[in-house]
Amino acid sequence: MAVLKVFADVLQDFHEKKKNGALYVSVAVASENLIRFYFRDGEIYHLSYGATADRECLDILDCYDLDKAVYFDGMKSAVASSTLPRTRDLISAIRRTGKNVFID
């Protein structure tokens, strides 16, 4: 059963456990797009939402209420970002938004 958690805590947990995979997050508004966070050794190396990627996603993330998150172990992105802030800084920025998410 899904549990409501602070989204930054979920990202922090994946970072500390050095996860490799993808975290897909749905937004509460009617949208077929998912926010996708890709992890390699616990570091977020790519972020996408629809046609936006990386820093652009961070800029619009505050505009959306998050709903459910699902983790896919081992899933990879074909691209890696060179414009994302360090994972620690990204988690801190997301923590300031106060976003919550449902996750199993």
PDB file of C-alpha atoms in Angstrom:
ATOM      1  CA  MET A   1       0.000   0.000   0.000  1.00  0.00           C
ATOM      2  CA  ALA A   2       1.302   3.438  -0.932  1.00  0.00           C
ATOM      3  CA  VAL A   3       2.469   5.730   1.864  1.00  0.00           C
ATOM      4  CA  LEU A   4       2.665   9.532   1.742  1.00  0.00           C
ATOM      5  CA  LYS A   5       6.278  10.679   2.146  1.00  0.00           C
ATOM      6  CA  VAL A   6       8.230  13.895   1.818  1.00  0.00           C
ATOM      7  CA  PHE A   7       9.536  13.732  -1.746  1.00  0.00           C
ATOM      8  CA  ALA A   8      12.987  15.024  -0.815  1.00  0.00           C
ATOM      9  CA  ASP A   9      13.263  12.201   1.760  1.00  0.00           C
ATOM     10  CA  VAL A  10      12.570   9.646  -0.980  1.00  0.00           C
ATOM     11  CA  LEU A  11      15.284  11.165  -3.181  1.00  0.00           C
ATOM     12  CA  GLN A  12      17.683  11.330  -0.214  1.00  0.00           C
ATOM     13  CA  ASP A  13      17.073   7.652   0.538  1.00  0.00           C
ATOM     14  CA  PHE A  14      17.816   6.660  -3.072  1.00  0.00           C
ATOM     15  CA  HIS A  15      20.943   8.831  -3.005  1.00  0.00           C
ATOM     16  CA  GLU A  16      22.233   7.289   0.238  1.00  0.00           C
ATOM     17  CA  LYS A  17      21.483   3.736  -0.923  1.00  0.00           C
ATOM     18  CA  LYS A  18      23.290   4.443  -4.219  1.00  0.00           C
ATOM     19  CA  LYS A  19      20.315   3.278  -6.286  1.00  0.00           C
ATOM     20  CA  ASN A  20      20.567   2.572 -10.017  1.00  0.00           C
ATOM     21  CA  GLY A  21      17.274   3.001 -11.848  1.00  0.00           C
ATOM     22  CA  ALA A  22      14.430   5.383 -12.570  1.00  0.00           C
ATOM     23  CA  LEU A  23      11.816   6.990 -10.363  1.00  0.00           C
ATOM     24  CA  TYR A  24       8.655   7.904 -12.276  1.00  0.00           C
ATOM     25  CA  VAL A  25       6.381  10.429 -10.586  1.00  0.00           C
ATOM     26  CA  SER A  26       2.859  11.279 -11.731  1.00  0.00           C
ATOM     27  CA  VAL A  27       1.449  14.754 -11.250  1.00  0.00           C
ATOM     28  CA  ALA A  28      -1.937  15.319  -9.628  1.00  0.00           C
ATOM     29  CA  VAL A  29      -3.389  17.185 -12.620  1.00  0.00           C
ATOM     30  CA  ALA A  30      -4.622  15.246 -15.622  1.00  0.00           C
ATOM     31  CA  SER A  31      -1.427  14.614 -17.554  1.00  0.00           C
ATOM     32  CA  GLU A  32      -0.069  11.645 -19.404  1.00  0.00           C
ATOM     33  CA  ASN A  33       3.480  12.823 -18.758  1.00  0.00           C
ATOM     34  CA  LEU A  34       5.541  11.579 -15.842  1.00  0.00           C
ATOM     35  CA  ILE A  35       8.417  13.328 -14.120  1.00  0.00           C
ATOM     36  CA  ARG A  36      11.341  10.944 -14.525  1.00  0.00           C
ATOM     37  CA  PHE A  37      14.384  10.937 -12.268  1.00  0.00           C
ATOM     38  CA  TYR A  38      17.262   8.680 -13.358  1.00  0.00           C
ATOM     39  CA  PHE A  39      19.818   7.494 -10.793  1.00  0.00           C
ATOM     40  CA  ARG A  40      23.314   6.089 -11.273  1.00  0.00           C
ATOM     41  CA  ASP A  41      25.115   5.072  -8.076  1.00  0.00           C
ATOM     42  CA  GLY A  42      22.678   7.271  -6.161  1.00  0.00           C
ATOM     43  CA  GLU A  43      23.363  10.367  -8.258  1.00  0.00           C
ATOM     44  CA  ILE A  44      20.568  11.913 -10.328  1.00  0.00           C
ATOM     45  CA  TYR A  45      22.012  12.091 -13.832  1.00  0.00           C
ATOM     46  CA  HIS A  46      18.926  12.901 -15.913  1.00  0.00           C
ATOM     47  CA  LEU A  47      15.516  14.437 -15.296  1.00  0.00           C
ATOM     48  CA  SER A  48      12.625  14.778 -17.742  1.00  0.00           C
ATOM     49  CA  TYR A  49       8.977  15.786 -17.912  1.00  0.00           C
ATOM     50  CA  GLY A  50       7.285  15.634 -21.297  1.00  0.00           C
ATOM     51  CA  ALA A  51       9.397  17.655 -23.715  1.00  0.00           C
ATOM     52  CA  THR A  52      11.375  19.385 -20.951  1.00  0.00           C
ATOM     53  CA  ALA A  53      14.580  18.075 -19.465  1.00  0.00           C
ATOM     54  CA  ASP A  54      16.996  18.685 -16.636  1.00  0.00           C
ATOM     55  CA  ARG A  55      17.162  22.342 -15.462  1.00  0.00           C
ATOM     56  CA  GLU A  56      13.894  23.201 -17.243  1.00  0.00           C
ATOM     57  CA  CYS A  57      12.168  20.452 -15.222  1.00  0.00           C
ATOM     58  CA  LEU A  58      13.491  21.924 -12.002  1.00  0.00           C
ATOM     59  CA  ASP A  59      12.119  25.324 -12.985  1.00  0.00           C
ATOM     60  CA  ILE A  60       8.578  23.983 -13.480  1.00  0.00           C
ATOM     61  CA  LEU A  61       8.532  21.332 -10.742  1.00  0.00           C
ATOM     62  CA  ASP A  62       7.253  23.833  -8.181  1.00  0.00           C
ATOM     63  CA  CYS A  63       4.154  24.415 -10.350  1.00  0.00           C
ATOM     64  CA  TYR A  64       2.843  20.859  -9.952  1.00  0.00           C
ATOM     65  CA  ASP A  65       1.401  18.784  -7.128  1.00  0.00           C
ATOM     66  CA  LEU A  66       2.918  15.319  -7.130  1.00  0.00           C
ATOM     67  CA  ASP A  67       0.852  12.163  -6.845  1.00  0.00           C
ATOM     68  CA  LYS A  68       2.397   8.680  -7.055  1.00  0.00           C
ATOM     69  CA  ALA A  69       5.984   7.531  -7.499  1.00  0.00           C
ATOM     70  CA  VAL A  70       7.164   4.180  -8.824  1.00  0.00           C
ATOM     71  CA  TYR A  71      10.775   3.003  -8.860  1.00  0.00           C
ATOM     72  CA  PHE A  72      12.171   0.807 -11.652  1.00  0.00           C
ATOM     73  CA  ASP A  73      15.414  -0.823 -10.555  1.00  0.00           C
ATOM     74  CA  GLY A  74      18.101  -0.913 -13.238  1.00  0.00           C
ATOM     75  CA  MET A  75      16.243   1.280 -15.752  1.00  0.00           C
ATOM     76  CA  LYS A  76      18.570   3.657 -17.616  1.00  0.00           C
ATOM     77  CA  SER A  77      18.240   6.838 -19.624  1.00  0.00           C
ATOM     78  CA  ALA A  78      19.911   7.047 -23.021  1.00  0.00           C
ATOM     79  CA  VAL A  79      21.171  10.538 -22.155  1.00  0.00           C
ATOM     80  CA  ALA A  80      22.946  12.112 -19.207  1.00  0.00           C
ATOM     81  CA  SER A  81      22.697  15.769 -18.268  1.00  0.00           C
ATOM     82  CA  SER A  82      25.624  18.108 -17.946  1.00  0.00           C
ATOM     83  CA  THR A  83      23.417  20.928 -16.635  1.00  0.00           C
ATOM     84  CA  LEU A  84      21.869  19.418 -13.502  1.00  0.00           C
ATOM     85  CA  PRO A  85      23.111  20.623 -10.136  1.00  0.00           C
ATOM     86  CA  ARG A  86      24.765  18.129  -7.805  1.00  0.00           C
ATOM     87  CA  THR A  87      22.298  15.608  -6.397  1.00  0.00           C
ATOM     88  CA  ARG A  88      22.664  17.009  -2.862  1.00  0.00           C
ATOM     89  CA  ASP A  89      21.818  20.502  -4.121  1.00  0.00           C
ATOM     90  CA  LEU A  90      18.903  19.203  -6.179  1.00  0.00           C
ATOM     91  CA  ILE A  91      17.465  17.392  -3.144  1.00  0.00           C
ATOM     92  CA  SER A  92      17.849  20.552  -1.039  1.00  0.00           C
ATOM     93  CA  ALA A  93      15.985  22.598  -3.656  1.00  0.00           C
ATOM     94  CA  ILE A  94      13.168  20.037  -3.790  1.00  0.00           C
ATOM     95  CA  ARG A  95      13.031  19.925   0.014  1.00  0.00           C
ATOM     96  CA  ARG A  96      12.317  23.685   0.028  1.00  0.00           C
ATOM     97  CA  THR A  97       9.210  23.093  -2.130  1.00  0.00           C
ATOM     98  CA  GLY A  98       7.631  20.901   0.576  1.00  0.00           C
ATOM     99  CA  LYS A  99       6.401  18.389  -2.024  1.00  0.00           C
ATOM    100  CA  ASN A 100       5.000  15.032  -0.905  1.00  0.00           C
ATOM    101  CA  VAL A 101       4.492  11.861  -2.923  1.00  0.00           C
ATOM    102  CA  PHE A 102       2.782   8.496  -2.507  1.00  0.00           C
ATOM    103  CA  ILE A 103       5.203   5.576  -2.833  1.00  0.00           C
ATOM    104  CA  ASP A 104       5.092   1.840  -2.034  1.00  0.00           C
TER     105      ASP A 104
END
